[in-house]
């Protein structure tokens, strides 16, 4: 049976991606003073720069801010004014200060899951920013542990599971990203509960998850999470019974 449930933070517990998209729109408005936005494919260039810089800056708002500055300097051939660079920096700071708004019903869902299993928050990004969001969310005390990782890949999940002394087959991860929350957990032999958010960061859009995977369920709202956990518990019990010898 499932004894440990991981929850993603951004766009699973609280709203996030919308703020990033608003900043991207502000970035384009500033660059529009220098370039023909339709020709320059500003948005694609920014995404490419963010992707290129991930291995240096990691995930999060600070890396995105530096990538905005670098993209702006490069696309304007160093013509952008200090005043406009200052504006871009402010956009990045706005992200770090955005209010933490919980998804409707998520507090109740986490609390209900926590009555059946240990729950852990597993999130990635800037350590400082993520810690501030956890504190502002008021959800911290519901979790047995908060894990802030630099990348959500198989080795990160394996490390969290070994710290809890839990087999992957007894772990469920709940999150909005198939790439970060679901795919590596299924690959380890764990369970996935996908709760899509209405917008997805381009970087998270590519994945290799089969929507019909036997250890995967999908819900549309936080209120459906406890019921989905019960369904998955039945499946987990069934597969454990089948794997017993004789
Ligand atoms: Mg997320």
Coordinates of N, CA, C and O in Angstrom, one line a residue, residues 62-184:
X62 N 15.2 33.9 -9.9 CA 16.4 34.6 -10.1 C 17.1 34.3 -11.4 O 17.6 35.2 -12.1
X63 N 17.1 33.0 -11.7 CA 17.7 32.6 -12.9 C 16.9 33.2 -14.1 O 17.5 33.6 -15.1
X64 N 15.6 33.2 -14.0 CA 14.8 33.7 -15.1 C 15.1 35.2 -15.3 O 15.2 35.7 -16.4
X65 N 15.3 35.9 -14.2 CA 15.6 37.4 -14.3 C 16.9 37.6 -15.0 O 17.0 38.5 -15.9
X66 N 17.9 36.9 -14.6 CA 19.2 37.0 -15.3 C 19.1 36.6 -16.8 O 19.7 37.3 -17.7
X67 N 18.3 35.6 -17.1 CA 18.1 35.3 -18.5 C 17.4 36.4 -19.3 O 17.6 36.6 -20.4
X68 N 16.4 37.0 -18.6 CA 15.7 38.2 -19.2 C 16.7 39.3 -19.6 O 16.7 39.8 -20.7
X69 N 17.6 39.6 -18.6 CA 18.6 40.7 -18.9 C 19.5 40.3 -20.0 O 19.8 41.1 -20.9
X70 N 20.0 39.0 -20.0 CA 20.9 38.6 -21.0 C 20.3 38.6 -22.4 O 20.8 39.0 -23.4
X71 N 19.0 38.1 -22.5 CA 18.3 38.1 -23.7 C 18.1 39.5 -24.3 O 18.2 39.8 -25.5
X72 N 17.7 40.4 -23.4 CA 17.4 41.8 -23.8 C 18.7 42.4 -24.3 O 18.7 43.1 -25.3
X73 N 19.8 42.2 -23.6 CA 21.1 42.8 -24.1 C 21.5 42.2 -25.4 O 21.9 43.0 -26.4
X74 N 21.3 40.9 -25.6 CA 21.7 40.3 -26.8 C 20.8 40.7 -28.0 O 21.3 41.1 -29.1
X75 N 19.5 40.6 -27.8 CA 18.5 40.9 -28.9 C 18.6 42.4 -29.3 O 18.3 42.7 -30.5
X76 N 19.0 43.3 -28.4 CA 19.0 44.7 -28.8 C 20.5 45.1 -29.2 O 20.8 46.2 -29.4
X77 N 21.3 44.1 -29.4 CA 22.8 44.3 -29.7 C 23.3 45.3 -28.7 O 24.0 46.3 -29.2
X78 N 23.0 45.2 -27.5 CA 23.6 46.1 -26.4 C 23.1 47.5 -26.4 O 23.6 48.4 -25.8
X79 N 22.0 47.7 -27.1 CA 21.4 49.1 -27.2 C 20.5 49.4 -26.1 O 20.1 50.6 -25.9
X80 N 20.0 48.4 -25.4 CA 18.9 48.6 -24.4 C 19.5 49.6 -23.3 O 20.6 49.5 -22.9
X81 N 18.6 50.5 -22.8 CA 19.1 51.5 -21.8 C 19.1 50.9 -20.4 O 18.4 49.9 -20.2
X82 N 19.9 51.5 -19.6 CA 20.0 51.0 -18.2 C 18.6 51.2 -17.5 O 18.2 50.3 -16.7
X83 N 17.8 52.2 -17.9 CA 16.5 52.4 -17.4 C 15.6 51.2 -17.7 O 14.8 50.7 -16.9
X84 N 15.7 50.7 -19.0 CA 14.9 49.5 -19.3 C 15.4 48.3 -18.7 O 14.6 47.4 -18.3
X85 N 16.7 48.1 -18.5 CA 17.2 47.0 -17.8 C 16.7 47.0 -16.3 O 16.3 46.0 -15.8
X86 N 16.6 48.2 -15.8 CA 16.1 48.4 -14.4 C 14.7 47.9 -14.3 O 14.3 47.2 -13.4
X87 N 13.9 48.3 -15.3 CA 12.5 47.8 -15.4 C 12.4 46.3 -15.4 O 11.6 45.7 -14.7
X88 N 13.3 45.7 -16.2 CA 13.2 44.2 -16.3 C 13.6 43.6 -14.9 O 13.0 42.6 -14.5
X89 N 14.6 44.2 -14.3 CA 15.0 43.7 -13.0 C 13.8 43.8 -12.0 O 13.5 42.9 -11.2
X90 N 13.0 44.9 -12.1 CA 11.9 45.0 -11.2 C 10.8 43.9 -11.5 O 10.2 43.4 -10.6
X91 N 10.7 43.6 -12.8 CA 9.7 42.5 -13.1 C 10.1 41.2 -12.4 O 9.3 40.5 -11.9
X92 N 11.4 41.0 -12.4 CA 11.9 39.7 -11.8 C 11.7 39.8 -10.3 O 11.3 38.8 -9.7
X93 N 11.9 41.0 -9.7 CA 11.6 41.1 -8.2 C 10.1 40.9 -7.9 O 9.8 40.4 -6.9
X94 N 9.2 41.4 -8.8 CA 7.8 41.2 -8.6 C 7.5 39.7 -8.4 O 6.6 39.4 -7.7
X95 N 8.1 38.8 -9.2 CA 7.9 37.4 -9.1 C 8.2 36.9 -7.7 O 7.5 36.1 -7.1
X96 N 9.4 37.4 -7.2 CA 9.8 36.9 -5.9 C 8.9 37.4 -4.8 O 8.9 36.9 -3.7
X97 N 8.1 38.5 -5.1 CA 7.2 39.1 -4.1 C 5.8 38.7 -4.3 O 4.9 39.2 -3.6
X98 N 5.5 37.8 -5.3 CA 4.1 37.6 -5.6 C 3.4 37.0 -4.4 O 4.0 36.2 -3.7
X99 N 2.1 37.3 -4.3 CA 1.3 36.7 -3.2 C 1.2 35.2 -3.4 O 1.1 34.7 -4.5
X100 N 1.2 34.5 -2.3 CA 1.0 33.0 -2.3 C -0.5 32.7 -2.2 O -1.0 32.9 -1.1
X101 N -1.1 32.3 -3.3 CA -2.5 32.0 -3.3 C -2.7 30.5 -3.5 O -2.2 30.0 -4.5
X102 N -3.3 29.9 -2.5 CA -3.5 28.4 -2.6 C -4.6 28.1 -3.6 O -5.5 28.8 -3.8
X103 N -4.4 26.9 -4.3 CA -5.5 26.4 -5.1 C -6.7 26.1 -4.2 O -6.5 25.6 -3.1
X104 N -7.9 26.3 -4.7 CA -9.1 26.1 -3.9 C -9.2 24.6 -3.5 O -9.1 23.7 -4.3
X105 N -9.3 24.4 -2.2 CA -9.6 23.1 -1.7 C -8.3 22.3 -1.4 O -8.3 21.1 -0.9
X106 N -7.1 22.9 -1.7 CA -5.9 22.1 -1.5 C -5.6 21.8 0.0 O -5.1 20.7 0.3
X107 N -5.8 22.8 0.8 CA -5.5 22.6 2.3 C -6.3 21.4 2.8 O -5.7 20.5 3.5
X108 N -7.6 21.3 2.5 CA -8.4 20.2 2.9 C -7.9 18.9 2.4 O -7.9 17.9 3.0
X109 N -7.5 18.9 1.1 CA -7.1 17.7 0.4 C -5.8 17.2 1.1 O -5.7 16.0 1.4
X110 N -4.8 18.1 1.3 CA -3.6 17.6 2.0 C -3.9 17.1 3.4 O -3.3 16.1 3.8
X111 N -4.7 17.8 4.1 CA -5.0 17.4 5.5 C -5.7 16.0 5.5 O -5.4 15.2 6.3
X112 N -6.6 15.7 4.5 CA -7.2 14.4 4.5 C -6.2 13.3 4.1 O -6.2 12.3 4.7
X113 N -5.4 13.6 3.1 CA -4.3 12.6 2.7 C -3.4 12.4 3.9 O -3.0 11.2 4.2
X114 N -3.1 13.4 4.7 CA -2.2 13.3 5.8 C -2.7 12.4 6.9 O -2.0 11.9 7.8
X115 N -4.1 12.1 6.9 CA -4.6 11.2 7.9 C -4.4 9.7 7.5 O -4.5 8.8 8.3
X116 N -4.1 9.5 6.2 CA -3.9 8.1 5.7 C -2.4 7.8 5.5 O -2.1 6.6 5.4
X117 N -1.6 8.8 5.3 CA -0.2 8.5 4.9 C 0.7 9.7 5.4 O 0.2 10.7 5.7
X118 N 2.0 9.4 5.4 CA 2.9 10.5 5.7 C 2.9 11.4 4.4 O 2.8 10.9 3.3
X119 N 3.0 12.7 4.6 CA 3.0 13.6 3.4 C 4.3 14.4 3.4 O 4.7 14.9 4.5
X120 N 4.9 14.6 2.2 CA 6.1 15.4 2.1 C 5.9 16.4 0.9 O 5.3 16.0 -0.1
X121 N 6.4 17.6 1.1 CA 6.4 18.6 0.0 C 7.7 18.5 -0.7 O 8.7 18.6 -0.1
X122 N 7.6 18.2 -2.0 CA 8.8 18.1 -2.8 C 8.8 19.2 -3.9 O 7.9 19.1 -4.9
X123 N 9.6 20.2 -3.8 CA 9.5 21.3 -4.8 C 10.9 21.6 -5.3 O 11.9 21.3 -4.6
X124 N 11.0 22.3 -6.4 CA 12.3 22.7 -6.9 C 12.3 24.2 -7.2 O 11.3 24.8 -7.4
X125 N 13.5 24.7 -7.2 CA 13.6 26.2 -7.5 C 14.6 26.8 -6.5 O 15.3 26.1 -5.8
X126 N 14.5 28.2 -6.5 CA 15.4 28.9 -5.5 C 15.1 28.5 -4.1 O 13.9 28.6 -3.7
X127 N 16.0 28.1 -3.4 CA 15.8 27.6 -2.0 C 15.1 28.8 -1.2 O 14.1 28.5 -0.5
X128 N 15.7 29.9 -1.2 CA 15.1 31.1 -0.5 C 13.7 31.4 -0.8 O 12.8 31.6 0.0
X129 N 13.4 31.5 -2.2 CA 12.1 31.8 -2.6 C 11.1 30.7 -2.2 O 10.0 30.9 -1.8
X130 N 11.5 29.4 -2.4 CA 10.6 28.3 -2.1 C 10.3 28.3 -0.6 O 9.2 28.0 -0.2
X131 N 11.3 28.5 0.2 CA 11.1 28.5 1.7 C 10.1 29.6 2.0 O 9.2 29.5 2.9
X132 N 10.3 30.8 1.4 CA 9.3 31.9 1.7 C 7.9 31.6 1.3 O 7.0 31.9 2.0
X133 N 7.8 30.8 0.1 CA 6.4 30.5 -0.3 C 5.8 29.4 0.6 O 4.6 29.5 0.9
X134 N 6.6 28.5 1.1 CA 6.1 27.5 2.0 C 5.6 28.2 3.3 O 4.5 27.9 3.8
X135 N 6.4 29.2 3.8 CA 6.0 29.9 5.0 C 4.7 30.7 4.8 O 3.8 30.6 5.6
X136 N 4.7 31.4 3.6 CA 3.5 32.2 3.4 C 2.2 31.4 3.1 O 1.1 31.8 3.3
X137 N 2.4 30.1 2.7 CA 1.3 29.3 2.3 C 0.5 28.9 3.6 O -0.7 28.5 3.5
X138 N 1.2 28.8 4.7 CA 0.5 28.3 5.9 C 0.3 26.8 5.9 O -0.3 26.3 6.8
X139 N 0.9 26.1 4.9 CA 0.7 24.7 4.8 C 1.8 23.9 5.5 O 1.7 22.7 5.6
X140 N 2.9 24.6 5.8 CA 4.1 23.9 6.3 C 3.9 22.8 7.4 O 4.4 21.8 7.4
X141 N 3.0 23.1 8.3 CA 2.8 22.2 9.4 C 2.0 21.0 9.1 O 2.0 20.0 9.8
X142 N 1.4 20.9 7.9 CA 0.7 19.7 7.4 C 1.7 18.7 7.0 O 1.4 17.5 6.9
X143 N 2.9 19.1 6.6 CA 3.9 18.2 6.0 C 4.9 17.6 7.0 O 5.3 18.3 7.9
X144 N 5.2 16.3 6.8 CA 6.2 15.7 7.7 C 7.6 16.3 7.4 O 8.4 16.4 8.2
X145 N 7.8 16.7 6.1 CA 9.0 17.2 5.7 C 8.9 18.0 4.5 O 8.0 17.8 3.7
X146 N 9.7 19.0 4.3 CA 9.8 19.9 3.1 C 11.1 19.6 2.4 O 12.2 19.7 3.0
X147 N 11.1 19.1 1.2 CA 12.3 18.8 0.4 C 12.3 19.8 -0.7 O 11.5 19.8 -1.6
X148 N 13.4 20.7 -0.7 CA 13.5 21.6 -1.9 C 14.8 21.1 -2.6 O 15.9 21.1 -2.1
X149 N 14.5 20.7 -3.9 CA 15.6 20.0 -4.6 C 15.9 20.9 -5.8 O 15.1 21.8 -6.3
X150 N 17.1 20.7 -6.4 CA 17.5 21.5 -7.6 C 17.0 20.9 -8.9 O 16.8 21.7 -9.8
X151 N 16.7 19.6 -8.9 CA 16.1 19.0 -10.1 C 15.3 17.9 -9.6 O 15.6 17.1 -8.7
X152 N 14.1 17.7 -10.3 CA 13.2 16.6 -9.9 C 13.5 15.4 -10.8 O 12.7 15.3 -11.8
X153 N 14.5 14.7 -10.6 CA 14.8 13.5 -11.5 C 14.8 12.3 -10.6 O 14.5 12.3 -9.4
X154 N 15.1 11.2 -11.3 CA 15.0 9.9 -10.5 C 15.9 9.8 -9.3 O 15.5 9.3 -8.3
X155 N 17.1 10.4 -9.4 CA 18.0 10.3 -8.3 C 17.5 11.2 -7.1 O 17.7 10.8 -6.0
X156 N 16.9 12.3 -7.4 CA 16.4 13.1 -6.3 C 15.3 12.4 -5.6 O 15.2 12.4 -4.4
X157 N 14.3 11.8 -6.3 CA 13.3 11.0 -5.7 C 13.8 9.8 -4.9 O 13.3 9.5 -3.8
X158 N 14.8 9.2 -5.5 CA 15.4 8.0 -4.9 C 16.0 8.4 -3.5 O 15.8 7.7 -2.5
X159 N 16.6 9.6 -3.5 CA 17.2 10.1 -2.3 C 16.2 10.4 -1.2 O 16.3 10.0 0.0
X160 N 15.1 11.0 -1.6 CA 14.0 11.4 -0.7 C 13.4 10.1 -0.1 O 13.2 9.9 1.1
X161 N 13.2 9.1 -1.0 CA 12.6 7.8 -0.6 C 13.5 7.1 0.4 O 13.0 6.5 1.4
X162 N 14.8 7.1 0.2 CA 15.7 6.4 1.1 C 15.7 7.1 2.4 O 15.8 6.5 3.5
X163 N 15.6 8.4 2.4 CA 15.6 9.1 3.7 C 14.3 8.7 4.5 O 14.4 8.7 5.8
X164 N 13.2 8.4 3.8 CA 12.0 8.0 4.5 C 12.0 6.5 4.7 O 11.0 6.0 5.3
X165 N 13.0 5.8 4.2 CA 13.0 4.3 4.2 C 11.7 3.7 3.6 O 11.1 2.9 4.2
X166 N 11.3 4.3 2.4 CA 10.1 3.8 1.8 C 10.4 3.3 0.4 O 11.2 3.9 -0.3
X167 N 9.9 2.1 0.0 CA 10.1 1.5 -1.3 C 9.3 2.4 -2.3 O 8.2 2.9 -2.0
X168 N 9.8 2.5 -3.5 CA 9.1 3.3 -4.6 C 7.7 2.8 -4.8 O 6.8 3.6 -5.0
X169 N 7.5 1.5 -4.6 CA 6.1 0.9 -4.9 C 5.1 1.4 -3.8 O 3.9 1.1 -3.9
X170 N 5.6 2.1 -2.8 CA 4.7 2.6 -1.7 C 4.7 4.1 -1.6 O 4.4 4.7 -0.6
X171 N 5.1 4.7 -2.8 CA 5.2 6.2 -2.8 C 4.3 6.7 -3.9 O 4.3 6.2 -5.1
X172 N 3.5 7.7 -3.6 CA 2.7 8.4 -4.6 C 3.1 9.9 -4.7 O 3.3 10.5 -3.7
X173 N 3.3 10.4 -5.9 CA 3.6 11.8 -6.1 C 2.4 12.5 -6.8 O 1.9 12.0 -7.8
X174 N 2.0 13.6 -6.2 CA 0.9 14.4 -6.8 C 1.5 15.7 -7.3 O 2.2 16.4 -6.6
X175 N 1.2 16.0 -8.6 CA 1.7 17.3 -9.1 C 1.2 17.6 -10.5 O 0.5 16.8 -11.1
X176 N 1.5 18.8 -10.9 CA 0.9 19.3 -12.2 C 1.8 19.0 -13.4 O 1.4 19.1 -14.5
X177 N 3.1 18.6 -13.1 CA 4.0 18.4 -14.2 C 4.3 17.0 -14.5 O 4.9 16.3 -13.7
X178 N 3.9 16.5 -15.7 CA 4.2 15.1 -16.0 C 5.7 14.9 -16.1 O 6.2 13.8 -15.7
X179 N 6.4 15.9 -16.5 CA 7.9 15.7 -16.7 C 8.6 15.6 -15.3 O 9.5 14.8 -15.2
X180 N 8.2 16.5 -14.4 CA 9.0 16.6 -13.1 C 8.4 15.8 -12.0 O 9.1 15.3 -11.1
X181 N 7.0 15.7 -12.0 CA 6.4 15.1 -10.8 C 6.0 13.6 -11.1 O 5.9 12.9 -10.1
X182 N 5.8 13.3 -12.3 CA 5.2 12.0 -12.6 C 6.2 11.0 -13.3 O 6.4 9.9 -12.8
X183 N 6.8 11.5 -14.4 CA 7.7 10.5 -15.2 C 8.8 9.9 -14.3 O 8.9 8.6 -14.4
X184 N 9.6 10.6 -13.6 CA 10.7 10.0 -12.8 C 10.2 9.0 -11.7 O 10.8 8.0 -11.5

